[in-house]
Short mmCIF file of C-alpha atoms in Angstrom, two decimals:
data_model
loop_
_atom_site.label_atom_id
_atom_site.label_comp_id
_atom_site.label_asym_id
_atom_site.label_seq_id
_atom_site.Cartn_x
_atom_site.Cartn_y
_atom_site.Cartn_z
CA UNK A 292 1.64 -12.62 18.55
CA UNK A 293 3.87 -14.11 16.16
CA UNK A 294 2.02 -12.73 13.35
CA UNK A 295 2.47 -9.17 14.90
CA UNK A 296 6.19 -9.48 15.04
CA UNK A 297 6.28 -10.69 11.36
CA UNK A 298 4.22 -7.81 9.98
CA UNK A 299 6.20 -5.42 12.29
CA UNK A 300 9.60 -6.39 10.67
CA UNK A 301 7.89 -6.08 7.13
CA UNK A 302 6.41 -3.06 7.83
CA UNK A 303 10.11 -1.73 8.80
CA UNK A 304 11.73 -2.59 5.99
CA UNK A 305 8.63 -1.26 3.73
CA UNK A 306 9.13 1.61 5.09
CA UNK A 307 13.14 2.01 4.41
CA UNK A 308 12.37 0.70 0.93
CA UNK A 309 10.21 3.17 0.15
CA UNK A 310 11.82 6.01 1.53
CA UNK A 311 8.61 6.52 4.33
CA UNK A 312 6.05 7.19 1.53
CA UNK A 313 2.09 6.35 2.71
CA UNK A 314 0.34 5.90 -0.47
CA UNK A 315 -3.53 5.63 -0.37
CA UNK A 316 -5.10 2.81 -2.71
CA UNK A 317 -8.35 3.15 -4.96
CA UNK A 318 -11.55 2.84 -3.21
CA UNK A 319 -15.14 2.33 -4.54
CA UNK A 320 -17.74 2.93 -2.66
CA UNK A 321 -21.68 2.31 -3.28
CA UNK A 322 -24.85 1.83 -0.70
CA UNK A 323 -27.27 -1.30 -1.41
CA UNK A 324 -30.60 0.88 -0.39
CA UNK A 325 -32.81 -2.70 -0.83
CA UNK A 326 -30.45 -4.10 2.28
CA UNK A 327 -29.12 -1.15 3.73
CA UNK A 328 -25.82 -2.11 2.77
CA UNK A 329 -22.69 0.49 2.96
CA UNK A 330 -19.99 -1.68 0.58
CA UNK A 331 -16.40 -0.46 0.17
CA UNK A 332 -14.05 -2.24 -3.16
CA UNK A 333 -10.36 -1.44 -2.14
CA UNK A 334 -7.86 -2.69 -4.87
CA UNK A 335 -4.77 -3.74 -3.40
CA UNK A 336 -3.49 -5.95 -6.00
CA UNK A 337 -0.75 -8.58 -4.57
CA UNK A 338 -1.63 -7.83 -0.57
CA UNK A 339 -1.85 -11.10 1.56
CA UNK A 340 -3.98 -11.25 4.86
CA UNK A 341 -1.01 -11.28 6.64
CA UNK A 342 0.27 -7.56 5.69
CA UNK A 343 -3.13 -5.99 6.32
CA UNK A 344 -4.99 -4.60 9.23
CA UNK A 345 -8.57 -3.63 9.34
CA UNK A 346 -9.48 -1.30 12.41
CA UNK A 347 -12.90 0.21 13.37
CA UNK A 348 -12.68 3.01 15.59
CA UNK A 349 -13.45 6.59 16.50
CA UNK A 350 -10.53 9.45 15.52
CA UNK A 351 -9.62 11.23 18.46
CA UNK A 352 -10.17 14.48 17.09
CA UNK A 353 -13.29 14.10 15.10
CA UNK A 354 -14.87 11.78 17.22
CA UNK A 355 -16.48 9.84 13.98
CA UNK A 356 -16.27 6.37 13.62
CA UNK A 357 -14.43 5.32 11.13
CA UNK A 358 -12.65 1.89 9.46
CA UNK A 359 -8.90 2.52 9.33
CA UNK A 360 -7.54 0.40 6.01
CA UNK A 361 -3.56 -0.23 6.76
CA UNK A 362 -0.79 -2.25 5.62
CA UNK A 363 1.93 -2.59 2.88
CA UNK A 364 2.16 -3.68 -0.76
CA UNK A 365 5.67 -5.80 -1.76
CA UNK A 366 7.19 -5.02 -4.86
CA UNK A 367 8.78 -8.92 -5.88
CA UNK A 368 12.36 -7.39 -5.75
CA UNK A 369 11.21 -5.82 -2.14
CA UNK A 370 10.16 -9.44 -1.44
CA UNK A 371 13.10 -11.05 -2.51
CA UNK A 372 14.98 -9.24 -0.28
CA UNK A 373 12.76 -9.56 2.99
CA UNK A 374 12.88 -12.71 2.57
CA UNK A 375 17.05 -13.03 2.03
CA UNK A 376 17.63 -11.13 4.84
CA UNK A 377 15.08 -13.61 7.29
CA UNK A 378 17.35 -16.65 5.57
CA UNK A 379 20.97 -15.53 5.31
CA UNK A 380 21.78 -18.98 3.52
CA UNK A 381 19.31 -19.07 1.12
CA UNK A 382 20.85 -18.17 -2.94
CA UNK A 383 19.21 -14.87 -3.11
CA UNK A 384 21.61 -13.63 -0.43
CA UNK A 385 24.62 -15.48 -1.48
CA UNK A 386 25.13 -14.30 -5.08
CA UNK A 387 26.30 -10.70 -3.55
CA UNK A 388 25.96 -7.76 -5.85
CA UNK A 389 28.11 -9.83 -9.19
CA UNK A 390 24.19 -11.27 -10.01
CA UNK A 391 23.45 -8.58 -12.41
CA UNK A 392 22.33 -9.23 -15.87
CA UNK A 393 24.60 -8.62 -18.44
CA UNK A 394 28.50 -8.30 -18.90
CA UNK A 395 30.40 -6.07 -17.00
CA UNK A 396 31.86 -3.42 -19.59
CA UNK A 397 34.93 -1.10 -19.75
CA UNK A 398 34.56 1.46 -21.76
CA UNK A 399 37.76 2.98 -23.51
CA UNK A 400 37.82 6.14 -25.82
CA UNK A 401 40.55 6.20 -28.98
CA UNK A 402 42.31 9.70 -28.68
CA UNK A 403 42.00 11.38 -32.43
CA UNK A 404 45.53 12.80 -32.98
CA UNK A 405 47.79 9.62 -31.32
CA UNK A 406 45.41 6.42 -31.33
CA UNK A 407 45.76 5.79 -27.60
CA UNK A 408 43.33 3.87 -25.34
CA UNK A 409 42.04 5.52 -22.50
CA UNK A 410 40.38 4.30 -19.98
CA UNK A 411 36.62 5.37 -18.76
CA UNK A 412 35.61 6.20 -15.34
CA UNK A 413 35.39 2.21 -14.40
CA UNK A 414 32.98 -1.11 -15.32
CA UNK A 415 29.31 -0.47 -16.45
CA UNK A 416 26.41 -2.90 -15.29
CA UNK A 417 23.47 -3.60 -17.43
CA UNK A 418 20.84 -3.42 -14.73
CA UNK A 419 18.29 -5.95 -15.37
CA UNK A 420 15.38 -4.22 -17.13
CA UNK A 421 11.98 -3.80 -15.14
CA UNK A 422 8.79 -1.72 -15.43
CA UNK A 423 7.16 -1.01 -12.58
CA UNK A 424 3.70 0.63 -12.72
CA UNK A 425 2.20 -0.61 -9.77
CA UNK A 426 2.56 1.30 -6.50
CA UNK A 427 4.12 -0.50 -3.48
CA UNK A 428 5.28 0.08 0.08
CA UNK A 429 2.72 1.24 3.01
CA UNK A 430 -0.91 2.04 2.74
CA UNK A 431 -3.51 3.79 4.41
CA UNK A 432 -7.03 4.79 3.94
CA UNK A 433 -9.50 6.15 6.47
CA UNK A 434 -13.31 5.11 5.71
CA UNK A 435 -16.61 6.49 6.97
CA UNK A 436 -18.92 4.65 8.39
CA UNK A 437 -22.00 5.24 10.68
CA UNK A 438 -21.60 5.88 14.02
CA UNK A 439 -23.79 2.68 15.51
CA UNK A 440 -21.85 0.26 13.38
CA UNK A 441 -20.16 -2.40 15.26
CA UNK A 442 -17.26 -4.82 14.36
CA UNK A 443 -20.07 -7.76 13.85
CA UNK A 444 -22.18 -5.46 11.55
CA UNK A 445 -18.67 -5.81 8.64
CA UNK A 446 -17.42 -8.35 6.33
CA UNK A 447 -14.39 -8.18 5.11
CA UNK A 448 -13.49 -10.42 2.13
CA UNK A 449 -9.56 -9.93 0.33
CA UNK A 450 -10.25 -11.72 -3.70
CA UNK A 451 -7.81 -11.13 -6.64
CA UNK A 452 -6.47 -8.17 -4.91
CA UNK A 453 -9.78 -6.16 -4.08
CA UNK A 454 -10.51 -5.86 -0.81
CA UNK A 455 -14.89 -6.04 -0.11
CA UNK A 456 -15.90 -4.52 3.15
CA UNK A 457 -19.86 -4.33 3.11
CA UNK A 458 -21.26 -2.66 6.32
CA UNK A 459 -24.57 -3.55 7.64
CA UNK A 460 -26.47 -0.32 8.34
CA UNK A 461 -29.85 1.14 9.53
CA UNK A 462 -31.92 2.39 6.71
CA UNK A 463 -31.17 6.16 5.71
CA UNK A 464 -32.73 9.12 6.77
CA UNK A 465 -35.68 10.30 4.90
CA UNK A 466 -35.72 13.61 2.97
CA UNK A 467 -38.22 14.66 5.94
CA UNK A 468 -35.95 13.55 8.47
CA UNK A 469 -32.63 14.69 6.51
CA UNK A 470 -33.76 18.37 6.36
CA UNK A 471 -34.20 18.44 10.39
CA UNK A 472 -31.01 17.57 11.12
CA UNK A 473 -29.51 20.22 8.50
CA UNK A 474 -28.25 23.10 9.97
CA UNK A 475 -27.10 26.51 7.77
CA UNK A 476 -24.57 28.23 8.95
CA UNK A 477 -24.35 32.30 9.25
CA UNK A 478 -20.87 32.92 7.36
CA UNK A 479 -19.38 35.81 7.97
CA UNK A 480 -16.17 37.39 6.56
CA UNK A 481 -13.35 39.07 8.43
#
């Protein structure tokens, strides 16, 4: 249970941090025909165990069963924070908004015709400089699987930021049996 409340409060600030936005992660996806083996390679580079859920189920509308990916991706300044705001005391929260990098400037402009100093609109902070190419905040992706599959027919493994999901299955149809269950449909235009 404890777990639950920790990702819950994550997942709420995640979500203010990144304004709401889902984001859906890279999948591969490939079928092992000599084990009749449905694998899935998610990359979630930087997700812990702890800020992921893995759900099989059937959608409500659809009524296929499918593997529900969720969770959320911290950005280090995103973690940082989380964890300042869990730990009031700790440095992180105590060096206030002064811990910028770089000198606090004011800016003055030298009027042409009488030489006289005028001050600009206020101090300017040198934001630390950062790239960030990697997406973060919440994540979802909805995965097919076949209907019969059952929670002890997966394994789920989460290595150097891909998470494997191979899916035991029964073997495929065969073309004979694939063109039975194919249906076409009369299409007509209004």
């Amino acid at each position: 249970m404890e777990r639950q409340k920790l990702f819950d409060r994550k997942m709420r600030f995640v979500r203010l941090e990144s304004k709401g936005k889902v984001y859906s992660p890279r999948v591969d996806s490939y079928y092992e025909r000599q084990h009749s083996i449905l694998c899935y390679d998610i990359e979630l580079p930087g997700v812990q165990w702890e800020d992921l859920k893995v759900v099989l189920g059937y959608s409500s509308i659809t009524r296929q069963k499918s593997l529900w990916v969720w969770g959320m991706s911290l950005s280090p300044l995103w973690l940082e924070n989380f964890r300042s705001q869990a730990n009031p005391s700790s440095p992180a929260s105590m060096a206030g908004s002064n811990s910028n990098i770089g000198e606090s400037l004011r800016l003055q402009l030298v009027s042409a015709g009488s030489m006289t100093l005028i001050p600009a609109i206020g101090p300017i902070h040198h934001p630390m400089q950062r790239t960030m190419e990697r997406i973060h905040g919440e994540f979802y992706r909805l995965l097919s699987v076949p209907v019969q599959t059952r929670s002890g027919d997966i394994v789920i493994n989460l290595v150097n930021g891909i998470l494997s999901i191979a899916i035991q299955c029964k073997p495929p149809l065969t073309p004979n049996e694939l063109l039975v269950t194919q249906e076409e449909l009369d299409v007509k235009w209004r």
